[in-house]
Amino acid sequence: MAVHIGKQSVKFDLCAVVTATASTVGTKEGEGPLKEYFDVVLKDNLAGKDSWEKAESEIARQNISLAIKKAGLKNEDVDYIITGDLLNQCCGSTFGIRDMGIPYFGVFGACSTMGEAMALGALLVDGGGAKRVVAAASSHFCSAEKQFRFPLELGTQRPQTATWTVTGDGAAVLERKGKGPKITGITTGKIVDMGITDGNNMGAAMAPAAADLIERHLKDFGVAPDYYDVIATGDLGYVGRSLVCEMLEQKGITLGDRYIDCGIEIFDRETQDTHSGGSGCACSAVTFAGMLYSKLKSGEINRLLFIPTGALMSPTSLGQGESIAGIAHGVVIENVR
Amino acid sequence: MDKQKQQEYQKMVERASPNSPIFADCLRAFLVGGIICTIGQCIMNFCLSMGADMENASTYTSVILVVAASILTGLGWYGKLGKFAGAGSIVPITGFSNSVTSPAVEFKKEGYVLGVGAKIFLIAGPVILYGVISSMLVGIVYYFVR
């Protein structure tokens, strides 16, 4: 049975095994530093469809199917899909999986969705509510720009603090039995709002939530940062990562080189013109499903604290002068016997 | 207390956030904006040399620049130019054309009424609205003061 520990965490007993992952990315991500880790790199960001939104759904459909296949399962073997995205009413995910015939929990945690999906999936598996769960998240640069910012062809410049929404879908299959790294614990984030209103500086909006979560997680589990081989936040980018380090230093917590950010890893900012880094649900989802999972399998990483981060806002809320609230969800994935 | 924390954090964010390269941006805006205006002047001189009067020549020039920028937007080139030039390609009339064409391209998938029709002035709308209102106000003042 899972045990609730500290203020915001759960330690698992019957840990869910991550038996397989799948990652599908767009063309730009396929030219980035992590290209060799992805299962599928699209040749066309429309994925053969006639709109960006339909393309995102198609990417989700293909990638979730691939994850199920890689785990050696069929659709009917999967008890639940837990997935979400950034589009209104989570249409990116729902239309992607509508023909699969698998019970579905739709989740929204902005760009932290992958963390939320994996945490809920692990709870379901550990609690006996499911034998096999697929946790996934998707985003698409073009559909996100269209919904949150400006039309693609509008000739504007992006500030240095802006991030680039990752096109893709990352999925993980969580099973009660099987081989692979296990989800041994979770720390659920609370909403932290430090009053940032600049929609072009999401890293700064989310950093306080990530710093708060890391501090809380270490206290709840009673471990030091060096317990982990890698601590990976979702999509804070260069600006957000430096803020997390600064805030934690002030509290006497030094993360050092083990702390990476998926938004920094996924693009080369010098050659790919991505400014502060990558963002979007897919940023942490494909980096986990691609690079991090691969390193867990090879033993290069044995203990991972994975922390997808999300900026809670909408164009309407920003227009009404609301600040951007941050959220972060921590998932511990370890190689244990 | 919370307000104070937020202000402290805001300062921390300002320190951590890199600024845009203002000098390079200004230089590129100056060059590209200047080139667009020079092209406009060439078109105007050509129209004048073909016998158009001043008023017609400037109308032809605007129309040609607007149509050209609209086509370039459809081809995906004006967006790239804007990324390089910033204000240099936004301020001239070609930028206005880009701001109308780009939503039309983007929202075509939602149909010609609720997509293109409803969203085409998404960006240019405020400029048109307040442009019309301010010219009305100036007109009223001019009527009484001239």
Short mmCIF file of C-alpha atoms in Angstrom, two decimals:
data_model
loop_
_atom_site.label_atom_id
_atom_site.label_comp_id
_atom_site.label_asym_id
_atom_site.label_seq_id
_atom_site.Cartn_x
_atom_site.Cartn_y
_atom_site.Cartn_z
CA MET A 1 0.00 0.00 0.00
CA ALA A 2 1.09 3.52 -0.68
CA VAL A 3 1.89 5.70 2.31
CA HIS A 4 1.31 9.42 2.46
CA ILE A 5 4.47 10.96 3.87
CA GLY A 6 5.35 14.48 4.91
CA LYS A 7 3.05 17.18 3.62
CA GLN A 8 2.70 16.52 -0.08
CA SER A 9 4.21 13.15 -0.90
CA VAL A 10 3.37 9.51 -1.35
CA LYS A 11 5.81 6.63 -1.02
CA PHE A 12 4.83 3.53 -2.95
CA ASP A 13 5.03 -0.04 -1.84
CA LEU A 14 3.87 -1.88 -4.96
CA CYS A 15 5.69 0.45 -7.29
CA ALA A 16 4.41 0.81 -10.84
CA VAL A 17 6.96 -0.38 -13.39
CA VAL A 18 7.62 1.82 -16.40
CA THR A 19 7.79 -1.03 -18.90
CA ALA A 20 7.96 1.01 -22.06
CA THR A 21 7.91 4.56 -23.37
CA ALA A 22 7.39 6.11 -26.78
CA SER A 23 8.25 9.53 -28.11
CA THR A 24 7.20 11.20 -31.35
CA VAL A 25 8.51 14.66 -32.17
CA GLY A 26 8.34 17.33 -34.84
CA THR A 27 11.01 18.32 -37.34
CA LYS A 28 12.77 20.93 -35.20
CA GLU A 29 13.05 18.60 -32.19
CA GLY A 30 14.38 15.96 -34.59
CA GLU A 31 17.26 18.27 -35.45
CA GLY A 32 18.07 18.98 -31.80
CA PRO A 33 20.62 17.44 -29.42
CA LEU A 34 18.26 14.62 -28.31
CA LYS A 35 17.34 13.42 -31.82
CA GLU A 36 18.82 9.94 -31.43
CA TYR A 37 16.60 9.20 -28.42
CA PHE A 38 13.26 9.72 -30.13
CA ASP A 39 11.27 6.82 -31.60
CA VAL A 40 9.68 8.83 -34.41
CA VAL A 41 10.76 12.13 -35.94
CA LEU A 42 8.03 13.55 -38.18
CA LYS A 43 8.99 14.68 -41.66
CA ASP A 44 6.02 17.03 -41.74
CA ASN A 45 4.64 18.88 -38.70
CA LEU A 46 1.12 18.52 -40.11
CA ALA A 47 1.46 14.70 -39.75
CA GLY A 48 -0.54 14.29 -42.98
CA LYS A 49 -3.51 16.26 -41.62
CA ASP A 50 -4.94 19.59 -42.75
CA SER A 51 -4.71 21.59 -39.52
CA TRP A 52 -2.27 21.94 -36.61
CA GLU A 53 -4.89 20.78 -34.11
CA LYS A 54 -5.68 17.64 -36.10
CA ALA A 55 -1.95 17.07 -36.46
CA GLU A 56 -1.49 17.18 -32.69
CA SER A 57 -4.25 14.61 -32.22
CA GLU A 58 -2.71 12.40 -34.90
CA ILE A 59 0.69 12.60 -33.20
CA ALA A 60 -0.93 11.65 -29.87
CA ARG A 61 -2.76 8.75 -31.51
CA GLN A 62 0.30 7.36 -33.23
CA ASN A 63 2.56 7.76 -30.23
CA ILE A 64 0.22 6.23 -27.64
CA SER A 65 -0.37 3.29 -30.00
CA LEU A 66 3.39 2.92 -30.36
CA ALA A 67 3.89 2.90 -26.57
CA ILE A 68 1.25 0.18 -26.17
CA LYS A 69 2.90 -1.82 -28.95
CA LYS A 70 6.38 -1.40 -27.48
CA ALA A 71 5.13 -2.76 -24.15
CA GLY A 72 3.91 -5.85 -26.04
CA LEU A 73 0.29 -5.04 -25.26
CA LYS A 74 -2.95 -4.56 -27.15
CA ASN A 75 -5.46 -1.76 -26.60
CA GLU A 76 -7.76 -4.09 -24.61
CA ASP A 77 -4.94 -4.86 -22.15
CA VAL A 78 -4.75 -1.22 -21.05
CA ASP A 79 -7.04 -0.29 -18.15
CA TYR A 80 -6.70 3.49 -18.42
CA ILE A 81 -5.16 6.20 -20.49
CA ILE A 82 -4.33 9.34 -18.54
CA THR A 83 -3.37 12.14 -20.87
CA GLY A 84 -3.73 15.83 -21.57
CA ASP A 85 -2.46 18.73 -23.65
CA LEU A 86 -2.61 22.52 -23.94
CA LEU A 87 -5.50 23.00 -26.34
CA ASN A 88 -8.92 24.18 -25.22
CA GLN A 89 -10.89 21.36 -23.57
CA CYS A 90 -7.88 19.05 -24.12
CA CYS A 91 -8.99 18.33 -27.69
CA GLY A 92 -5.48 17.40 -28.76
CA SER A 93 -5.62 14.28 -26.59
CA THR A 94 -9.28 13.40 -26.73
CA PHE A 95 -9.54 13.31 -30.51
CA GLY A 96 -6.25 11.43 -30.63
CA ILE A 97 -7.50 8.54 -28.51
CA ARG A 98 -11.23 8.58 -29.29
CA ASP A 99 -11.15 5.42 -31.42
CA MET A 100 -8.97 3.38 -29.06
CA GLY A 101 -11.77 2.17 -26.83
CA ILE A 102 -9.71 2.54 -23.65
CA PRO A 103 -11.11 4.15 -20.46
CA TYR A 104 -9.75 7.66 -20.27
CA PHE A 105 -8.91 10.21 -17.61
CA GLY A 106 -8.31 13.62 -19.12
CA VAL A 107 -5.91 15.76 -17.12
CA PHE A 108 -4.77 19.35 -17.36
CA GLY A 109 -1.67 20.60 -15.61
CA ALA A 110 -0.50 22.93 -18.39
CA CYS A 111 3.07 21.85 -19.23
CA SER A 112 3.27 19.75 -16.03
CA THR A 113 0.67 17.34 -17.44
CA MET A 114 3.12 14.45 -17.90
CA GLY A 115 4.03 14.59 -14.21
CA GLU A 116 0.40 14.67 -13.19
CA ALA A 117 -0.47 11.77 -15.52
CA MET A 118 2.42 9.62 -14.29
CA ALA A 119 1.66 10.38 -10.63
CA LEU A 120 -2.02 9.48 -11.00
CA GLY A 121 -1.12 6.39 -13.02
CA ALA A 122 1.30 5.24 -10.33
CA LEU A 123 -1.36 5.78 -7.66
CA LEU A 124 -3.87 3.72 -9.67
CA VAL A 125 -1.44 0.85 -10.19
CA ASP A 126 -0.19 0.82 -6.61
CA GLY A 127 -3.70 1.06 -5.20
CA GLY A 128 -4.86 -1.94 -7.21
CA GLY A 129 -7.22 0.11 -9.34
CA ALA A 130 -5.39 -0.80 -12.53
CA LYS A 131 -2.92 -3.31 -13.87
CA ARG A 132 -1.77 -1.25 -16.82
CA VAL A 133 -1.98 2.46 -17.43
CA VAL A 134 -0.67 4.67 -20.21
CA ALA A 135 0.40 8.15 -19.08
CA ALA A 136 1.00 10.66 -21.84
CA ALA A 137 1.08 14.33 -22.81
CA SER A 138 1.29 16.24 -26.06
CA SER A 139 1.79 19.73 -27.45
CA HIS A 140 2.33 21.30 -30.87
CA PHE A 141 4.23 24.50 -31.54
CA CYS A 142 1.83 25.72 -34.20
CA SER A 143 -1.44 24.97 -32.39
CA ALA A 144 -0.05 26.52 -29.19
CA GLU A 145 1.09 29.69 -30.98
CA LYS A 146 -2.32 29.97 -32.63
CA GLN A 147 -4.19 29.58 -29.34
CA PHE A 148 -1.93 31.51 -26.98
CA ARG A 149 -0.02 34.04 -29.07
CA PHE A 150 -0.10 35.27 -32.65
CA PRO A 151 -0.66 33.75 -36.09
CA LEU A 152 2.48 31.95 -37.25
CA GLU A 153 3.16 34.19 -40.23
CA LEU A 154 2.95 37.43 -38.27
CA GLY A 155 6.40 39.00 -38.55
CA THR A 156 7.38 39.65 -34.94
CA GLN A 157 10.45 39.14 -32.79
CA ARG A 158 10.42 36.98 -29.67
CA PRO A 159 12.07 38.25 -26.49
CA GLN A 160 15.16 36.48 -25.14
CA THR A 161 13.12 35.10 -22.23
CA ALA A 162 10.57 33.39 -24.50
CA THR A 163 10.50 29.62 -24.91
CA TRP A 164 9.66 27.45 -27.89
CA THR A 165 6.72 25.02 -27.57
CA VAL A 166 7.85 21.48 -28.33
CA THR A 167 5.93 19.57 -31.00
CA GLY A 168 5.39 15.96 -30.03
CA ASP A 169 3.89 13.39 -27.70
CA GLY A 170 5.56 11.40 -24.96
CA ALA A 171 3.92 8.32 -23.46
CA ALA A 172 4.87 5.88 -20.71
CA VAL A 173 3.31 2.49 -19.97
CA LEU A 174 2.98 1.82 -16.23
CA GLU A 175 2.38 -1.79 -15.19
CA ARG A 176 2.01 -3.67 -11.95
CA LYS A 177 4.43 -6.32 -13.16
CA GLY A 178 7.25 -6.27 -15.65
CA LYS A 179 10.81 -5.18 -16.17
CA GLY A 180 12.02 -1.64 -15.98
CA PRO A 181 12.57 1.29 -13.66
CA LYS A 182 9.89 1.85 -11.03
CA ILE A 183 7.96 4.84 -9.80
CA THR A 184 8.77 4.75 -6.10
CA GLY A 185 7.24 8.02 -4.97
CA ILE A 186 5.53 11.22 -5.94
CA THR A 187 5.33 14.74 -4.58
CA THR A 188 2.29 16.70 -5.72
CA GLY A 189 2.88 20.39 -6.20
CA LYS A 190 0.76 23.21 -4.97
CA ILE A 191 0.03 26.33 -6.97
CA VAL A 192 2.65 29.02 -6.40
CA ASP A 193 2.01 32.48 -7.82
CA MET A 194 4.68 35.15 -7.50
CA GLY A 195 2.82 37.70 -9.56
CA ILE A 196 4.59 37.32 -12.91
CA THR A 197 2.41 38.70 -15.71
CA ASP A 198 4.82 38.46 -18.65
CA GLY A 199 3.53 35.73 -20.97
CA ASN A 200 6.93 35.72 -22.64
CA ASN A 201 8.73 34.71 -19.47
CA MET A 202 7.08 31.43 -18.46
CA GLY A 203 10.30 30.15 -16.90
CA ALA A 204 10.17 32.93 -14.32
CA ALA A 205 6.47 32.24 -13.66
CA MET A 206 7.07 28.53 -13.01
CA ALA A 207 10.42 28.62 -11.21
CA PRO A 208 9.00 29.39 -7.72
CA ALA A 209 6.68 26.36 -7.98
CA ALA A 210 9.59 24.12 -8.98
CA ALA A 211 11.83 25.42 -6.20
CA ASP A 212 9.01 24.97 -3.69
CA LEU A 213 8.40 21.42 -4.88
CA ILE A 214 12.07 20.41 -4.71
CA GLU A 215 12.40 21.79 -1.17
CA ARG A 216 9.19 20.05 -0.10
CA HIS A 217 10.15 16.78 -1.76
CA LEU A 218 13.56 16.62 -0.06
CA LYS A 219 11.95 17.31 3.33
CA ASP A 220 9.10 14.83 2.85
CA PHE A 221 11.42 12.01 1.80
CA GLY A 222 14.22 13.03 4.14
CA VAL A 223 16.87 12.92 1.44
CA ALA A 224 19.55 15.30 0.17
CA PRO A 225 19.82 16.34 -3.50
CA ASP A 226 22.79 13.97 -3.96
CA TYR A 227 20.45 11.01 -3.41
CA TYR A 228 19.47 11.54 -7.03
CA ASP A 229 21.64 11.02 -10.09
CA VAL A 230 19.52 13.49 -12.02
CA ILE A 231 16.91 16.03 -11.01
CA ALA A 232 15.09 17.18 -14.15
CA THR A 233 12.57 20.01 -14.28
CA GLY A 234 10.17 20.25 -17.21
CA ASP A 235 10.44 23.45 -19.19
CA LEU A 236 11.91 26.28 -17.15
CA GLY A 237 14.57 27.07 -19.72
CA TYR A 238 17.76 28.97 -18.97
CA VAL A 239 15.98 31.80 -17.15
CA GLY A 240 13.86 29.53 -14.96
CA ARG A 241 16.69 27.12 -14.15
CA SER A 242 18.94 29.91 -12.91
CA LEU A 243 16.08 31.25 -10.76
CA VAL A 244 15.44 27.82 -9.20
CA CYS A 245 19.14 27.48 -8.35
CA GLU A 246 19.20 30.98 -6.83
CA MET A 247 16.04 30.46 -4.75
CA LEU A 248 17.23 27.10 -3.42
CA GLU A 249 20.74 28.44 -2.70
CA GLN A 250 19.08 31.03 -0.47
CA LYS A 251 17.58 28.15 1.51
CA GLY A 252 20.89 26.31 1.68
CA ILE A 253 20.06 23.69 -0.95
CA THR A 254 22.67 23.18 -3.68
CA LEU A 255 21.58 21.07 -6.64
CA GLY A 256 24.74 21.31 -8.73
CA ASP A 257 25.24 19.66 -12.13
CA ARG A 258 22.76 16.88 -11.41
CA TYR A 259 20.04 19.44 -11.96
CA ILE A 260 19.01 19.64 -15.61
CA ASP A 261 16.01 21.16 -17.35
CA CYS A 262 14.29 19.34 -20.22
CA GLY A 263 13.71 22.69 -21.96
CA ILE A 264 17.46 23.30 -22.05
CA GLU A 265 18.32 19.75 -23.13
CA ILE A 266 15.90 19.45 -26.05
CA PHE A 267 17.14 22.33 -28.23
CA ASP A 268 20.48 23.88 -29.05
CA ARG A 269 19.77 27.55 -28.45
CA GLU A 270 22.76 28.72 -30.48
CA THR A 271 21.84 26.96 -33.72
CA GLN A 272 18.08 26.52 -33.26
CA ASP A 273 17.17 30.05 -32.19
CA THR A 274 15.00 28.88 -29.30
CA HIS A 275 16.00 31.64 -26.86
CA SER A 276 15.37 30.48 -23.26
CA GLY A 277 14.63 26.84 -24.28
CA GLY A 278 11.80 24.44 -25.03
CA SER A 279 8.38 24.36 -23.35
CA GLY A 280 4.97 22.74 -23.64
CA CYS A 281 3.56 19.47 -22.31
CA ALA A 282 5.64 17.53 -24.81
CA CYS A 283 8.91 19.11 -23.65
CA SER A 284 9.18 17.09 -20.44
CA ALA A 285 7.14 14.18 -21.85
CA VAL A 286 9.38 13.43 -24.83
CA THR A 287 12.60 14.15 -22.92
CA PHE A 288 11.52 11.59 -20.31
CA ALA A 289 10.20 9.07 -22.82
CA GLY A 290 13.32 9.55 -24.94
CA MET A 291 16.58 10.42 -23.20
CA LEU A 292 15.81 9.97 -19.49
CA TYR A 293 14.09 6.60 -19.87
CA SER A 294 16.84 5.36 -22.13
CA LYS A 295 19.47 6.32 -19.52
CA LEU A 296 17.42 4.69 -16.76
CA LYS A 297 17.29 1.49 -18.78
CA SER A 298 21.03 1.52 -19.46
CA GLY A 299 21.84 2.23 -15.81
CA GLU A 300 23.50 5.56 -16.56
CA ILE A 301 20.81 7.04 -14.31
CA ASN A 302 19.56 4.97 -11.37
CA ARG A 303 17.62 7.56 -9.41
CA LEU A 304 15.67 10.26 -11.17
CA LEU A 305 13.55 13.02 -9.73
CA PHE A 306 11.41 14.11 -12.67
CA ILE A 307 9.55 17.41 -12.18
CA PRO A 308 7.37 18.60 -15.08
CA THR A 309 6.43 22.24 -14.57
CA GLY A 310 3.36 24.13 -15.73
CA ALA A 311 2.23 27.73 -16.16
CA LEU A 312 -1.46 28.06 -15.31
CA MET A 313 -2.99 30.77 -17.48
CA SER A 314 -5.15 31.45 -20.50
CA PRO A 315 -5.15 34.29 -23.03
CA THR A 316 -8.36 35.50 -21.34
CA SER A 317 -6.84 35.51 -17.85
CA LEU A 318 -3.75 37.33 -19.11
CA GLY A 319 -5.97 39.88 -20.88
CA GLN A 320 -7.80 40.51 -17.61
CA GLY A 321 -4.53 41.25 -15.83
CA GLU A 322 -4.26 37.98 -13.90
CA SER A 323 -0.77 36.80 -13.07
CA ILE A 324 0.63 33.47 -14.25
CA ALA A 325 0.51 30.82 -11.55
CA GLY A 326 3.05 28.01 -11.51
CA ILE A 327 2.72 24.32 -10.69
CA ALA A 328 5.19 21.44 -10.56
CA HIS A 329 4.74 17.72 -9.96
CA GLY A 330 7.56 15.46 -8.79
CA VAL A 331 7.84 11.81 -9.78
CA VAL A 332 10.64 9.58 -8.46
CA ILE A 333 11.75 6.90 -10.89
CA GLU A 334 14.38 4.44 -9.71
CA ASN A 335 16.08 1.23 -10.72
CA VAL A 336 15.18 -1.02 -7.80
CA ARG A 337 14.86 -4.76 -7.48
CA MET B 1 4.49 40.46 3.29
CA ASP B 2 3.41 38.61 0.15
CA LYS B 3 3.56 41.80 -1.91
CA GLN B 4 7.09 42.38 -0.65
CA LYS B 5 8.08 38.81 -1.56
CA GLN B 6 6.63 39.29 -5.02
CA GLN B 7 8.54 42.53 -5.52
CA GLU B 8 11.78 40.89 -4.41
CA TYR B 9 11.15 38.03 -6.82
CA GLN B 10 10.36 40.47 -9.63
CA LYS B 11 13.80 42.04 -9.09
CA MET B 12 15.43 38.61 -9.12
CA VAL B 13 13.65 37.83 -12.41
CA GLU B 14 14.83 41.08 -13.96
CA ARG B 15 18.42 40.22 -13.08
CA ALA B 16 18.06 36.70 -14.51
CA SER B 17 16.31 37.70 -17.74
CA PRO B 18 18.57 38.66 -20.66
CA ASN B 19 17.60 41.76 -22.64
CA SER B 20 17.02 41.79 -26.37
CA PRO B 21 20.08 42.94 -28.35
CA ILE B 22 18.72 46.48 -28.75
CA PHE B 23 21.55 47.95 -30.84
CA ALA B 24 21.54 45.10 -33.38
CA ASP B 25 17.72 45.14 -33.46
CA CYS B 26 17.67 48.90 -34.15
CA LEU B 27 20.28 48.59 -36.88
CA ARG B 28 18.41 45.79 -38.64
CA ALA B 29 15.09 47.63 -38.28
CA PHE B 30 16.69 50.76 -39.79
CA LEU B 31 18.19 48.86 -42.72
CA VAL B 32 15.12 46.78 -43.63
CA GLY B 33 12.65 49.61 -42.95
CA GLY B 34 14.80 51.87 -45.11
CA ILE B 35 14.95 49.32 -47.93
CA ILE B 36 11.15 48.86 -47.91
CA CYS B 37 10.65 52.63 -48.06
CA THR B 38 13.23 52.95 -50.86
CA ILE B 39 11.38 50.28 -52.84
CA GLY B 40 8.18 52.28 -52.25
CA GLN B 41 9.86 55.44 -53.52
CA CYS B 42 11.09 53.62 -56.65
CA ILE B 43 7.55 52.38 -57.36
CA MET B 44 6.22 55.90 -56.87
CA ASN B 45 8.84 57.44 -59.18
CA PHE B 46 8.03 54.82 -61.79
CA CYS B 47 4.29 55.61 -61.57
CA LEU B 48 5.03 59.35 -61.86
CA SER B 49 7.25 58.72 -64.88
CA MET B 50 4.42 56.78 -66.50
CA GLY B 51 2.30 59.91 -66.26
CA ALA B 52 0.32 59.36 -63.04
CA ASP B 53 -0.34 62.43 -60.90
CA MET B 54 0.97 62.60 -57.33
CA GLU B 55 -2.25 61.43 -55.64
CA ASN B 56 -2.72 58.43 -57.93
CA ALA B 57 0.97 57.52 -57.80
CA SER B 58 0.91 57.28 -53.99
CA THR B 59 -2.28 55.20 -54.10
CA TYR B 60 -0.72 52.79 -56.63
CA THR B 61 2.40 52.56 -54.48
CA SER B 62 0.41 51.64 -51.35
CA VAL B 63 -1.64 49.08 -53.24
CA ILE B 64 1.43 47.43 -54.77
CA LEU B 65 3.28 47.26 -51.43
CA VAL B 66 0.23 45.86 -49.62
CA VAL B 67 -0.39 43.19 -52.26
CA ALA B 68 3.30 42.25 -52.39
CA ALA B 69 3.53 41.89 -48.59
CA SER B 70 0.34 39.86 -48.56
CA ILE B 71 1.74 37.44 -51.14
CA LEU B 72 5.04 37.21 -49.27
CA THR B 73 3.10 36.43 -46.06
CA GLY B 74 1.24 33.62 -47.84
CA LEU B 75 4.56 32.22 -49.04
CA GLY B 76 5.89 32.30 -45.48
CA TRP B 77 8.66 34.82 -46.22
CA TYR B 78 7.34 37.93 -44.48
CA GLY B 79 7.25 36.17 -41.11
CA LYS B 80 10.94 35.33 -41.51
CA LEU B 81 11.71 38.90 -42.54
CA GLY B 82 9.85 40.15 -39.44
CA LYS B 83 11.86 37.86 -37.21
CA PHE B 84 15.03 39.48 -38.60
CA ALA B 85 13.90 43.07 -38.95
CA GLY B 86 11.40 43.58 -36.10
CA ALA B 87 9.94 47.09 -36.26
CA GLY B 88 11.66 47.58 -39.63
CA SER B 89 9.06 45.40 -41.31
CA ILE B 90 6.16 46.08 -38.90
CA VAL B 91 5.99 49.89 -39.15
CA PRO B 92 5.76 50.33 -42.97
CA ILE B 93 2.40 49.68 -44.66
CA THR B 94 3.68 46.20 -45.58
CA GLY B 95 3.55 45.30 -41.87
CA PHE B 96 -0.12 46.25 -41.78
CA SER B 97 -0.71 43.96 -44.74
CA ASN B 98 1.13 41.14 -42.93
CA SER B 99 -1.00 41.66 -39.81
CA VAL B 100 -4.19 41.18 -41.86
CA THR B 101 -3.02 38.31 -44.07
CA SER B 102 -1.43 36.20 -41.34
CA PRO B 103 -4.66 35.67 -39.32
CA ALA B 104 -6.52 35.00 -42.59
CA VAL B 105 -4.06 32.19 -43.37
CA GLU B 106 -4.07 30.88 -39.79
CA PHE B 107 -7.84 30.76 -39.26
CA LYS B 108 -8.87 29.55 -42.72
CA LYS B 109 -9.31 26.05 -41.25
CA GLU B 110 -12.26 27.27 -39.17
CA GLY B 111 -14.12 28.35 -42.34
CA TYR B 112 -14.64 31.58 -44.26
CA VAL B 113 -17.22 33.08 -41.90
CA LEU B 114 -16.24 32.19 -38.33
CA GLY B 115 -12.58 31.67 -39.25
CA VAL B 116 -11.28 34.16 -41.81
CA GLY B 117 -14.24 36.53 -41.49
CA ALA B 118 -14.25 36.78 -37.72
CA LYS B 119 -10.51 36.68 -37.13
CA ILE B 120 -8.96 38.56 -40.05
CA PHE B 121 -8.72 41.85 -38.10
CA LEU B 122 -7.52 40.15 -34.90
CA ILE B 123 -4.33 42.22 -34.90
CA ALA B 124 -5.14 45.08 -37.27
CA GLY B 125 -8.60 45.63 -35.70
CA PRO B 126 -7.46 47.87 -32.83
CA VAL B 127 -5.34 49.94 -35.23
CA ILE B 128 -8.30 50.43 -37.57
CA LEU B 129 -10.80 51.15 -34.76
CA TYR B 130 -8.70 53.74 -32.94
CA GLY B 131 -7.39 55.15 -36.21
CA VAL B 132 -10.97 55.84 -37.34
CA ILE B 133 -12.00 57.25 -33.94
CA SER B 134 -9.01 59.58 -33.68
CA SER B 135 -9.45 60.82 -37.25
CA MET B 136 -13.12 61.54 -36.45
CA LEU B 137 -12.08 63.53 -33.37
CA VAL B 138 -9.47 65.45 -35.35
CA GLY B 139 -12.13 66.10 -38.03
CA ILE B 140 -14.57 67.54 -35.48
CA VAL B 141 -11.89 69.76 -33.94
CA TYR B 142 -10.80 70.88 -37.42
CA TYR B 143 -14.42 71.74 -38.33
CA PHE B 144 -14.71 74.20 -35.42
CA VAL B 145 -11.17 75.56 -35.29
CA ARG B 146 -10.11 76.13 -38.92
#
